[in-house]
XYZ file of C-alpha atoms in Angstrom:
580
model
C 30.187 -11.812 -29.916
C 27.089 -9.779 -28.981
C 24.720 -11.893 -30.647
C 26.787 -15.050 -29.153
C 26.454 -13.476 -25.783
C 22.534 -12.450 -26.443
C 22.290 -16.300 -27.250
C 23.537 -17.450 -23.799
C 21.355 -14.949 -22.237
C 18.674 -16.273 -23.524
C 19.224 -20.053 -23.237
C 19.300 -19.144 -19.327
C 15.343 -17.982 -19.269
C 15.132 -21.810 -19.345
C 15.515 -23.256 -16.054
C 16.550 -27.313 -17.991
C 19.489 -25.293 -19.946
C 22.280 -27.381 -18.272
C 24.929 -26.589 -20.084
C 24.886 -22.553 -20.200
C 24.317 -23.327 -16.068
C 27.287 -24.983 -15.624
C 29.011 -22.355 -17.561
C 27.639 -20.160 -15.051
C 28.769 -22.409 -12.187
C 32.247 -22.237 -13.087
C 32.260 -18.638 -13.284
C 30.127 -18.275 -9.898
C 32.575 -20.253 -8.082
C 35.744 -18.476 -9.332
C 34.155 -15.389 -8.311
C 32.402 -16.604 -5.030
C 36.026 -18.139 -3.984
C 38.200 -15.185 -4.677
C 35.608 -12.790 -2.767
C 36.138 -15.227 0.101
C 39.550 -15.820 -0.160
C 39.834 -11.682 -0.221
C 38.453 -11.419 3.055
C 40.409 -13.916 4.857
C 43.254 -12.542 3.796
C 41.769 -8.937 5.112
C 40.773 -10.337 8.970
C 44.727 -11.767 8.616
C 46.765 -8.649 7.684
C 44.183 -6.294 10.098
C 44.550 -8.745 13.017
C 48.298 -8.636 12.326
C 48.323 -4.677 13.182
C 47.735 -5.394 16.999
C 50.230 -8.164 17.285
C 47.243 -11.510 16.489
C 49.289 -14.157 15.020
C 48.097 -17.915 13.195
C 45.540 -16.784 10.812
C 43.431 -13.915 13.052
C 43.465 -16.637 15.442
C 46.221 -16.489 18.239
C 44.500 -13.778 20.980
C 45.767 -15.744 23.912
C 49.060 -13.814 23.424
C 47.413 -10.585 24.202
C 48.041 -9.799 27.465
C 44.662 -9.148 29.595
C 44.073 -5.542 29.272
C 44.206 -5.891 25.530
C 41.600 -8.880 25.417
C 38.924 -6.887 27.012
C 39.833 -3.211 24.727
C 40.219 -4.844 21.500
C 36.926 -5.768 21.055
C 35.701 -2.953 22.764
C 37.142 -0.669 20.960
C 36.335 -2.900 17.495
C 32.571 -2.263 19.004
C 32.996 0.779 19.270
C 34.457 1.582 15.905
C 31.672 -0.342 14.558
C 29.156 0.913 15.963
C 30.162 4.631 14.667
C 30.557 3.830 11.299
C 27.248 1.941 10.979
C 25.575 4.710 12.311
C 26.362 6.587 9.283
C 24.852 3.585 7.223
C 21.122 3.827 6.166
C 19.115 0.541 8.537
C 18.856 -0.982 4.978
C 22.367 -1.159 4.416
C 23.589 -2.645 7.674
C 21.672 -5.766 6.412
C 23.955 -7.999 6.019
C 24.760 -12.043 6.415
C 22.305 -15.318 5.476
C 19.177 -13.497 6.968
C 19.885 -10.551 4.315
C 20.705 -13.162 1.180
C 17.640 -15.003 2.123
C 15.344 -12.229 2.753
C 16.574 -10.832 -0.806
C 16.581 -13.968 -2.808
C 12.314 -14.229 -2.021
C 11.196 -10.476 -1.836
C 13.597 -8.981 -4.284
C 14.629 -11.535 -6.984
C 18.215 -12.012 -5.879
C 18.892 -8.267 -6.422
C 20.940 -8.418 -3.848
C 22.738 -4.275 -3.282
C 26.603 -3.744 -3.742
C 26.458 -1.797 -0.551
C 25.285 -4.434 1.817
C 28.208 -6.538 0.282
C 30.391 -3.631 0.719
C 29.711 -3.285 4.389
C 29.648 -7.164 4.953
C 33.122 -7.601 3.572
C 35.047 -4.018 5.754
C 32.546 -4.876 8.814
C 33.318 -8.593 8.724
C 36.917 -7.828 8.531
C 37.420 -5.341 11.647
C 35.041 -7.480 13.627
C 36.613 -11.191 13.409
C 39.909 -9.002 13.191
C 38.965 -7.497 16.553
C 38.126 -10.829 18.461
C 34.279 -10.070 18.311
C 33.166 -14.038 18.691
C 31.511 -14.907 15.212
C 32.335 -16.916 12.069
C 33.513 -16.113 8.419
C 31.065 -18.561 6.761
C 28.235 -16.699 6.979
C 29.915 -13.350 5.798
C 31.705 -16.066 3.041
C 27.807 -16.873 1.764
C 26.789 -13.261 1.661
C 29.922 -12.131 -0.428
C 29.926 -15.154 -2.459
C 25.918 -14.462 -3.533
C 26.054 -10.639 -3.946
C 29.075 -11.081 -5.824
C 27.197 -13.062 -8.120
C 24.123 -11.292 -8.039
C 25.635 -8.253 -8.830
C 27.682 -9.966 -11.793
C 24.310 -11.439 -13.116
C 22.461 -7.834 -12.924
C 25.309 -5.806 -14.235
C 25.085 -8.735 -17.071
C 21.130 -8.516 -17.571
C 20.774 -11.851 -17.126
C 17.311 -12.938 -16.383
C 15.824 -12.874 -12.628
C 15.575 -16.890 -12.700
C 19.319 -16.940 -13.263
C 20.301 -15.163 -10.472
C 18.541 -17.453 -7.848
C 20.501 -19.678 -9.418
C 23.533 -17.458 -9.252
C 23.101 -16.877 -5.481
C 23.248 -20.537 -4.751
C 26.147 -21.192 -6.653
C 27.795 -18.281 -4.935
C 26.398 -19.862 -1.554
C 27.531 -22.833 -1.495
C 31.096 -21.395 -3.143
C 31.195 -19.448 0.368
C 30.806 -22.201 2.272
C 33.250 -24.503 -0.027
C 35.932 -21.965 -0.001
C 35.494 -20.961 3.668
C 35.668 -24.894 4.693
C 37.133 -26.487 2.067
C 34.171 -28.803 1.953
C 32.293 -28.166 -1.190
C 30.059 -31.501 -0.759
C 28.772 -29.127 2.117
C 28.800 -26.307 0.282
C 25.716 -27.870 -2.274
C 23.429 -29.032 0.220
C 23.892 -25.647 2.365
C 22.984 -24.138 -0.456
C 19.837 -26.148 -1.325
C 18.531 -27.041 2.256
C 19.057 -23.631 3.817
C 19.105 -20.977 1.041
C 17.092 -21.571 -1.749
C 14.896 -24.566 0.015
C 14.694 -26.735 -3.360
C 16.079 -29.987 -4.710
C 16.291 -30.363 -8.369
C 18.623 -31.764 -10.586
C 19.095 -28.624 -12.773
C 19.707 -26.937 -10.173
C 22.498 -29.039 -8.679
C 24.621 -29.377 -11.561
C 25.812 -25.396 -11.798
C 25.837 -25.468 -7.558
C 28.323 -28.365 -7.449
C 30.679 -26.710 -10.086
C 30.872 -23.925 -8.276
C 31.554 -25.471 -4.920
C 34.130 -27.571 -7.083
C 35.772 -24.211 -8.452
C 35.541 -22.382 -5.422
C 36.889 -25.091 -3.559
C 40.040 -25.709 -6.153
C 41.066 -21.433 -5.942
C 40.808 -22.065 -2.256
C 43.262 -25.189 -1.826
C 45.673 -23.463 -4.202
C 45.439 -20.068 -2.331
C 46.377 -21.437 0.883
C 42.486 -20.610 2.158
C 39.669 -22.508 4.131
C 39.677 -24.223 7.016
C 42.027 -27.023 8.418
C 40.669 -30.549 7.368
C 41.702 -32.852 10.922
C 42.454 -36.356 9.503
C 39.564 -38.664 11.686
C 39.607 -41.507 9.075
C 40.042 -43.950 12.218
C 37.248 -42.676 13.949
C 34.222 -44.982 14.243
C 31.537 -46.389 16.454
C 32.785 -49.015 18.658
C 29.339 -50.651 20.131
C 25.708 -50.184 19.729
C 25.532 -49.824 23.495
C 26.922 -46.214 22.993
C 23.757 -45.258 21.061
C 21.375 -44.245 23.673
C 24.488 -42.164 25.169
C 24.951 -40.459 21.582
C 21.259 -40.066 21.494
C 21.586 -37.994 25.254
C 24.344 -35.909 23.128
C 22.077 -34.845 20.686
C 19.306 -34.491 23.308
C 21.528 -31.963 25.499
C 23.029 -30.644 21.841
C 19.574 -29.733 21.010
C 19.549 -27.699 24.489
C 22.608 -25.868 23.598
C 21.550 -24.629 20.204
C 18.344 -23.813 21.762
C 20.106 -21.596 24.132
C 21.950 -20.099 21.440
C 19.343 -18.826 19.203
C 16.767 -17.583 22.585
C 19.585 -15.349 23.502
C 20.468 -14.161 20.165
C 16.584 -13.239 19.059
C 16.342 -11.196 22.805
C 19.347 -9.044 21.942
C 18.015 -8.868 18.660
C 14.878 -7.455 20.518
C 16.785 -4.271 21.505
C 17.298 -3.200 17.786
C 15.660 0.579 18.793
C 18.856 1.211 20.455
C 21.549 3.045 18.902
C 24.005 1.279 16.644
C 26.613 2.762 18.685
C 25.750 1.409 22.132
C 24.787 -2.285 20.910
C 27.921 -2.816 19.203
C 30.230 -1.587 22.068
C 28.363 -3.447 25.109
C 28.503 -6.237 22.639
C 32.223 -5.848 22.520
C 32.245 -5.663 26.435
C 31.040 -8.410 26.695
C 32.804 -10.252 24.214
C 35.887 -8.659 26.009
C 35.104 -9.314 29.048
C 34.378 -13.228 28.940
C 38.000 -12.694 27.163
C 39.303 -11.823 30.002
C 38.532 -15.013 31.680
C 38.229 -17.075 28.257
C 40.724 -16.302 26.158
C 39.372 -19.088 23.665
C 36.006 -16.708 23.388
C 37.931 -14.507 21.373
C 37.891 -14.505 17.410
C 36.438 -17.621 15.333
C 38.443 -20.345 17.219
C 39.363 -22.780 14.464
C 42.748 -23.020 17.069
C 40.394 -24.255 19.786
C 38.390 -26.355 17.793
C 41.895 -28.402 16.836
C 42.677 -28.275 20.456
C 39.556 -30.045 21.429
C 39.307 -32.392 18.222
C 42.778 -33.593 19.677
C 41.750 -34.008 22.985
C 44.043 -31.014 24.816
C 40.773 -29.257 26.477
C 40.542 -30.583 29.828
C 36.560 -31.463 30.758
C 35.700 -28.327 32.806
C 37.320 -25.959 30.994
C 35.229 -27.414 27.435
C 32.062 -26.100 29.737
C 33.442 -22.672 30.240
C 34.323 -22.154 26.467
C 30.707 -23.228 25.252
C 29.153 -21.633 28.146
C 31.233 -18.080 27.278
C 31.221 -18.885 23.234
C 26.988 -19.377 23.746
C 26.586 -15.732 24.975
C 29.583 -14.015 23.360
C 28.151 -15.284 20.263
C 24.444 -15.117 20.357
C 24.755 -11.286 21.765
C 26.917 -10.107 18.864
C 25.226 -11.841 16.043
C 21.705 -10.584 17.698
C 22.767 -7.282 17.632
C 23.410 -7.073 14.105
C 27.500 -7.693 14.012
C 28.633 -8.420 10.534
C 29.471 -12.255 11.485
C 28.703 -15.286 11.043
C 27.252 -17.908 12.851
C 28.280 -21.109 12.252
C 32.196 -21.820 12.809
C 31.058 -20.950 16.338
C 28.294 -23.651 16.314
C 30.678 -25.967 15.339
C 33.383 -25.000 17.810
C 30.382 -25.057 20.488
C 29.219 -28.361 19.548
C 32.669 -29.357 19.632
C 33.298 -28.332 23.371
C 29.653 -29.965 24.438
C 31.014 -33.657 22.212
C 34.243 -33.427 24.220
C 32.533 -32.751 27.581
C 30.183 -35.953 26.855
C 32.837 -37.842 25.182
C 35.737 -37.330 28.070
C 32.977 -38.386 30.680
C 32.155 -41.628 28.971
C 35.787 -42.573 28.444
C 36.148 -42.365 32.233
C 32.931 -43.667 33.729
C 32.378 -46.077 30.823
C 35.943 -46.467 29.025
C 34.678 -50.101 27.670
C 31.911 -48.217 25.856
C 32.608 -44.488 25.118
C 36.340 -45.497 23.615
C 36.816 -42.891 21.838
C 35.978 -39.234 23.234
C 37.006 -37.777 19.916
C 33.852 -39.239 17.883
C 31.686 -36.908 20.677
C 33.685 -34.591 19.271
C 32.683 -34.610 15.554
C 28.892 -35.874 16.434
C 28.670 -32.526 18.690
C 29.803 -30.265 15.982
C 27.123 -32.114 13.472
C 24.522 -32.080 15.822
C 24.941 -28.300 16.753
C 25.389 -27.162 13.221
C 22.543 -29.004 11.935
C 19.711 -27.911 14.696
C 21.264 -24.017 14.504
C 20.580 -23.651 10.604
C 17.984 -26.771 10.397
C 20.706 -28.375 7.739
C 21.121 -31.945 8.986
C 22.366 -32.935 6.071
C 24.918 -30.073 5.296
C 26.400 -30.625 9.225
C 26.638 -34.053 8.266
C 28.508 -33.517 5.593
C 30.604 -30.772 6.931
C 31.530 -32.908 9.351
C 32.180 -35.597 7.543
C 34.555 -33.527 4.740
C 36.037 -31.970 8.103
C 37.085 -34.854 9.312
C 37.986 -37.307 6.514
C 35.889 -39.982 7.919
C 32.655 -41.694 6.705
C 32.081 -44.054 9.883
C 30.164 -41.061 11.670
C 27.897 -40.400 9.486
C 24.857 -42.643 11.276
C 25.682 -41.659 14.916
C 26.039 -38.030 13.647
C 22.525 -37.945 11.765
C 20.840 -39.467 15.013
C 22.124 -37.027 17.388
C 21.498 -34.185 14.552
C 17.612 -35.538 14.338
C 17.296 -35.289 17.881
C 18.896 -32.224 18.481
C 16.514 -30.348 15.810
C 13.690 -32.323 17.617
C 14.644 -30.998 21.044
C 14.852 -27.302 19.266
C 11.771 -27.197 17.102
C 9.583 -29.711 19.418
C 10.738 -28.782 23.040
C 11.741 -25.245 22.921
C 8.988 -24.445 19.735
C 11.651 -22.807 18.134
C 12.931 -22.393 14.565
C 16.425 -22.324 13.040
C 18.471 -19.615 13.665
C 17.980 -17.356 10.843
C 14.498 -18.444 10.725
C 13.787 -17.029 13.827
C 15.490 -13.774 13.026
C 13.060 -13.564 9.751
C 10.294 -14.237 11.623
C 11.220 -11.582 14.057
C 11.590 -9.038 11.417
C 8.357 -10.835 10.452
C 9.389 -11.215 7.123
C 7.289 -13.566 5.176
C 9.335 -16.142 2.914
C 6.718 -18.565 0.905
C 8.666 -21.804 0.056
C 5.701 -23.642 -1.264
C 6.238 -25.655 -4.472
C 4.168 -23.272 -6.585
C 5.979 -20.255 -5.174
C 9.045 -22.171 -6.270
C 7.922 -22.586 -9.604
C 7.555 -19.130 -9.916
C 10.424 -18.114 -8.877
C 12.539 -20.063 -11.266
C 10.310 -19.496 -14.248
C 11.341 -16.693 -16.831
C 8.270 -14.371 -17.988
C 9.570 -15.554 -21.817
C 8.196 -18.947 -20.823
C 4.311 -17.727 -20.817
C 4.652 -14.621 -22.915
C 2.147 -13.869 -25.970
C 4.035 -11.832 -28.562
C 1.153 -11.768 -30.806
C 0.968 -8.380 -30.119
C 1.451 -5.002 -32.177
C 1.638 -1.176 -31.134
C -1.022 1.139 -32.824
C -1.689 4.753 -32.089
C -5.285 5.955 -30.429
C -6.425 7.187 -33.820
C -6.617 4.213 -36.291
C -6.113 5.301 -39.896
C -7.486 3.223 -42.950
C -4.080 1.866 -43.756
C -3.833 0.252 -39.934
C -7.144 -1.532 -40.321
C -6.515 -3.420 -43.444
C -2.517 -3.905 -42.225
C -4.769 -5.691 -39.379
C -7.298 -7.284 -41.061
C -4.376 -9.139 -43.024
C -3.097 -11.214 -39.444
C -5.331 -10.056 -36.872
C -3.254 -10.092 -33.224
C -4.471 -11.637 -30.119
C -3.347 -7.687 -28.508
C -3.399 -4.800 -29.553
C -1.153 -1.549 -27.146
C -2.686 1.475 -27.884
C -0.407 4.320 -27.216
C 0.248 7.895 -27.495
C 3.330 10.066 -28.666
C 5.197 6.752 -27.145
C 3.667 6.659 -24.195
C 1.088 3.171 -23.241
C -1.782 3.401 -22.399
C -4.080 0.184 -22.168
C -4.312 -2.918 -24.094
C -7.323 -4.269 -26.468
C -7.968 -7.566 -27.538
C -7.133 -7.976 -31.263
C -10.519 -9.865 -32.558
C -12.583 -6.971 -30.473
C -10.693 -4.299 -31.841
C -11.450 -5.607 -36.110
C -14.985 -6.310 -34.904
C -15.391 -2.681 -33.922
C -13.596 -1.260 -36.871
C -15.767 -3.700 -39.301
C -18.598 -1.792 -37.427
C -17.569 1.671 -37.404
C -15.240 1.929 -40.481
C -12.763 4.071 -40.259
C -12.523 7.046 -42.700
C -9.884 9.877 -43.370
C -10.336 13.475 -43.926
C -7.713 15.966 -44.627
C -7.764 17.223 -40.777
C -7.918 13.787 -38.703
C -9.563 10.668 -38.437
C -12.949 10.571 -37.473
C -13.114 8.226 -34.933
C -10.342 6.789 -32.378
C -10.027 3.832 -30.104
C -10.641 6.266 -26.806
C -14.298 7.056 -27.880
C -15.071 3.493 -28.406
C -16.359 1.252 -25.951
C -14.176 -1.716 -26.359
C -12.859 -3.365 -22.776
C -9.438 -1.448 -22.183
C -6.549 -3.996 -20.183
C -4.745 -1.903 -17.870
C -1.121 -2.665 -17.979
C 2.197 -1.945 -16.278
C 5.646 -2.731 -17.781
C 8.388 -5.117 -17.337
C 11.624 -6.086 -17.910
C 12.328 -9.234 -20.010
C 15.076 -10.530 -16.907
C 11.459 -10.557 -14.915
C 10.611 -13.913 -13.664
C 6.414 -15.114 -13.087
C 6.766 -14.150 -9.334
C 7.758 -10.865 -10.156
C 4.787 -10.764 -12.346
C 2.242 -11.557 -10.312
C 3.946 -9.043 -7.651
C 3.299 -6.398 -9.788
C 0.180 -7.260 -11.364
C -0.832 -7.182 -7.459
C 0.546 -4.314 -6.426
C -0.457 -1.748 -9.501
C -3.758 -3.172 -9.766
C -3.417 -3.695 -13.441
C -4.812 -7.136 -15.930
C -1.535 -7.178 -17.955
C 2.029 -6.454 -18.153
C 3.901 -5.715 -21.582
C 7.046 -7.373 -21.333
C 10.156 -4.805 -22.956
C 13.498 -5.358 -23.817
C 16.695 -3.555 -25.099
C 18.026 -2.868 -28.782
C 21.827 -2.386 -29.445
C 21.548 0.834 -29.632
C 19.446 1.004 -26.445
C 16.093 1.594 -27.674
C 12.662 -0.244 -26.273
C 11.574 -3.290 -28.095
C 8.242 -5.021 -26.783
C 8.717 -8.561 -26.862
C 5.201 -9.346 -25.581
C 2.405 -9.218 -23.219
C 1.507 -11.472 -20.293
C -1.641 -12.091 -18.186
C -2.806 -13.130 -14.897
C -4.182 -16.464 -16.810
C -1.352 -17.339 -18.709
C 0.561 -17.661 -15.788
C -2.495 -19.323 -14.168
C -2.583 -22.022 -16.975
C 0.890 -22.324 -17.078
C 1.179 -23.378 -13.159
C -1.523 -25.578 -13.474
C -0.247 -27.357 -16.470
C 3.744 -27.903 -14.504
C 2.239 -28.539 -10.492
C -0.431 -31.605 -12.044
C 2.255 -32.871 -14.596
C-alpha cells in the first residue's frame, strides 16, 4: 500500500496526470461539500437558539429591540474573541485563499479555517449582512490544503487541490457546480487549462451530489419560461447594467474605506459594524442575515418598487461595512440579492411605463443578480452561469452577459476600480503575479527540472572516493561535513583537480581536502521534494544561494537527496514550455 500510495504521489508532480487528478477531484469535493454542508447546518441550529426560523433566515419575526441587539451583541462577541486571535489568523475568506495560493503555495493554516468556520457561524447566525459562499470557498480550499499537506503531496497539487475545493464551496453552497468551475478558474487560480478542469468539475460534481442528498445549498427558482421578448428592450437592459455597474461600484468604495480603519481595535469595528447592521434592521428587516428569503420574494415579484430601493440601498452599506471590517462573511449571496432588488426596481418600472416592451419584470431580476455578481468578483462568466443554474433557464444568458460587460466596464472604466477582493489585495498591497510564466511555475513540480546526477562526499577525499568517481564522474558533487552541507562542486572540476593534486593517505589523515582547494564552491539551500519551481526561485532569491538540493523522506524517516536544481535549469526549462 505504501509503495502504491508513494506511486500516486508521485504521478501528481506531473501537472498532464489526469487520472490520479480526478482521483483527487472526487475526494476534494466530498471533503469540500461536507465542510460546507457542516457549517450550514451550524448558522441553522445557532440561529435557532434566539428563536430565527427557515434556514438562519426568518429575522422579521424578531420583534424590533431584538433586530438591532442581535447583531450587536454578535459584534460584540466577535470582536472579543478575535482580539485574542494573532492579525494573521483573523485572515480569513477569498482575499486569504487567494493571497495564500500565490505567496505561500496553497499552505493554507488550519487556524484561519478554524476561525472562518466558528466566526462565520455566529456572524450569519447573528444577522450580520454577509454570505456563506465566500466562507464555503475558504473551508472548502483549506480543507483540502490541509488534506494535501498532512498527505505530502507535492506543492503543484495543492493549487490544484484549492480549486477543486473552491469551486466545491461554491457548488455545494449554490447547488450550481457549472458555477462552481469557472469561479474557481476565473477568480481563484486565474488559469484555463484542460488538466486543470477535469479534477475541478469532479469535485463541483461530488460536492454538488453530498449537497442535494443532504438537504444543503441554495433554492434553485424554476425561470425556464423566462426570455427576452424584443430587441427594443436591449438598450434598457444595457441602462441596467450601466446603473448595475454603479451599484457594485458603490459597494466595493465603501467596503475598501472601512477597510481603511483596520488600526482600530477588533473590538470596536465589529460592534459599530453590528450597529449598524442592527440598526438598518430596525427599519429593514430584510438587511438582516444572507436573505436567500428576500431574494425568492423579489424573484417572484412580492417586493413592491420602493421598498426594492431601500433593501439594496440598506444591504449596500450593511454589507460593504461588515465585510470591510474584516467580518468572517462572505460577499456574494448579498451581491446577488442586491442585484436582484436593483433588476426588480428596473424591471417593475418598465412593465408599467413600457408594459409592451419590458413584459416581464422578472428577467431584470435574474440579469441584475448576473450583472452585480459578475462586476463585484470580475467573474462574468461564473454570474452567468450562476444565474443561469439558479434559475433553470438558458434564454438569459445574452441579455445577462451584456449587462454583466457593461457593468464591469462602468466599475473598472468609470469608477477605475478593481473587483472586490482585488481591491482589498491591493490595499493590503499584496502583490499577486498572474502572468503566464508565473503560472507555469506555479504548477510545475521541482522533479520536473531536477539533476540527480549527484553524489554526497565528505571534505576530505580519500583514494577510494576518487577512483569510485573516476568510474561515472557526476555532473555535482555535495560536499559535507559530519552530515551537515556545505556547498556544491561541479563533478568534471572536482576529477580535474584530483587528477592534478592526487590524493594520498597516511595513517593520520588525508593530505589534502576539497576546502583548501580552489575549485568554484555553489552555495546551496535545501528543499523539500513537494516544492514547486516558484518556490524555487523564491528561495534561491531570498538566501542568496546558486543551487538548491532537493531532499526527500525514507520509510523510516531518514533524508534521501533526490537531486539538485539551478537557477538555469529552471531558466531552460521555461523557455523551452512559454516558446513551445
Amino acid at each position: 500500500m505504501a509503495f502504491s500510495f508513494g506511486s500516486y504521489r508521485r504521478a501528481l508532480t506531473r501537472y498532464d496526470s489526469v487520472t490520479a487528478y480526478a482521483l483527487l477531484g472526487i475526494i476534494a469535493g466530498i471533503s469540500s461539500g461536507a465542510a460546507v454542508i457542516a457549517f450550514e447546518h451550524g448558522i441553522d441550529q445557532i440561529a435557532l437558539l434566539w428563536g430565527v426560523g427557515n434556514r438562519g433566515e426568518d429575522y422579521e419575526t424578531l420583534s424590533t429591540l431584538n433586530r438591532f441587539l442581535l447583531p450587536v451583541l454578535g459584534g460584540l462577541v466577535l470582536g472579543i474573541t478575535f482580539s485574542f486571535l494573532r492579525p494573521e489568523d483573523r485572515e480569513v475568506g477569498i482575499v486569504h485563499v487567494i493571497s495564500r495560493l500565490h505567496s505561500n503555495y496553497g499552505m493554507l493554516p488550519w487556524r484561519n479555517a478554524v476561525v472562518q468556520f466558528f466566526g462565520g457561524v455566529v456572524a450569519l447566525a447573528t444577522g450580520q449582512s454577509g454570505g456563506r459562499e465566500g466562507p464555503g470557498v475558504h473551508l472548502g480550499s483549506a480543507i483540502n490544503s490541509i488534506i494535501g499537506q498532512r498527505l505530502a503531496l507535492p506543492n503543484n497539487s495543492l493549487r490544484v487541490l484549492i480549486a477543486c475545493g473552491s469551486a466545491g464551496g461554491i457548488a455545494a453552497a449554490f447547488n450550481t457546480p457549472l458555477a462552481g468551475v469557472i469561479f474557481a478558474m476565473e477568480v481563484i487560480i486565474a488559469e484555463y487549462t484542460v488538466a486543470g478542469f477535469m479534477p475541478v468539475m469532479l469535485s463541483a460534481v461530488a460536492a454538488s451530489a453530498l449537497s442535494q442528498q443532504l438537504g444543503g445549498g441554495s433554492e434553485i427558482f424554476d425561470m425556464s419560461s423566462v426570455q427576452l421578448n424584443t430587441l427594443w428592450e436591449i438598450p434598457y437592459i444595457a441602462l441596467l447594467g450601466f446603473v448595475s455597474g454603479c451599484v457594485v461600484a458603490m459597494l466595493i468604495r465603501i467596503s475598501t474605506i472601512s477597510a481603511g480603519f483596520g488600526q482600530w481595535p477588533v473590538v470596536v469595528r465589529f460592534t459599530l459594524a453590528g450597529a449598524i447592521t442592527g440598526a438598518l434592521g430596525v427599519a429593514i428587516p430584510e438587511t438582516l442575515g444572507m436573505g436567500y428569503d428576500t431574494l425568492g420574494n423579489v424573484m417572484y415579484g412580492q417586493i413592491a418598487l420602493g421598498a426594492l430601493l431601500l433593501i439594496a440601498g440598506a444591504k449596500i452599506f450593511a454589507t460593504a461595512i461588515s465585510v470591510g471590517v474584516g467580518m468572517p462573511v462572505g460577499l456574494i449571496g448579498p451581491t446577488l440579492l442586491i442585484g436582484a432588488c436593483v433588476g426588480g426596481f428596473f424591471g417593475q418600472l418598465g412593465h408599467t411605463l413600457y408594459p409592451g416592451i419590458a413584459t416581464d419584470p422578472t428577467l431584470y431580476v435574474t440579469i441584475g443578480m448576473a450583472a452585480a455578481m459578475g462586476a463585484t468578483f470580475g467573474a462574468p462568466l461564473a454570474a452567468c452561469l450562476a444565474v443561469i443554474e439558479l434559475t433553470q433557464s438558458t434564454s438569459v444568458a445574452m441579455p445577462a452577459l451584456l449587462a454583466i460587460i457593461l457593468a464591469n466596464l462602468t466599475n473598472l472604466s468609470v469608477f477605475k476600480q478593481r473587483s472586490a477582493h482585488r481591491s482589498v489585495i491591493r490595499q493590503l498591497r499584496r502583490q499577486l503575479p498572474d502572468d503566464p510564466l508565473n503560472q507555469l511555475l506555479h504548477r510545475t513540480d521541482v522533479n520536473a527540472v531536477i539533476d540527480g546526477s549527484v553524489v554526497v562526499i565528505a571534505e576530505s577525499v580519500k583514494p577510494s572516493v576518487s577512483a569510485t568517481l573516476a568510474l561515472q564522474v557526476p555532473n555535482w558533487c555535495l560536499v559535507s561535513r559530519e552530515g551537515d552541507d556545505l556547498f556544491l562542486v561541479n563533478g568534471k572540476d572536482l576529477m580535474s583537480w584530483l587528477e592534478e593534486t592526487p590524493v594520498t593517505e597516511t595513517d593520520e589523515a588525508p593530505v589534502r581536502n576539497i576546502t583548501e582547494s580552489s575549485l568554484r564552491r555553489w552555495t546551496i539551500a535545501v528543499v523539500p521534494e513537494q516544492a514547486t519551481l516558484r518556490q524555487v526561485l523564491d528561495i534561491l532569491k531570498a538566501r542568496t544561494v546558486e543551487a538548491v538540493c532537493v531532499y526527500t523522506r525514507g520509510s523510516r524517516g531518514e533524508r534521501r537527496l533526490r537531486g539538485i536544481v539551478t537557477r538555469d535549469r529552471i531558466e531552460r526549462f521555461t523557455l523551452d514550455h512559454l516558446n513551445a
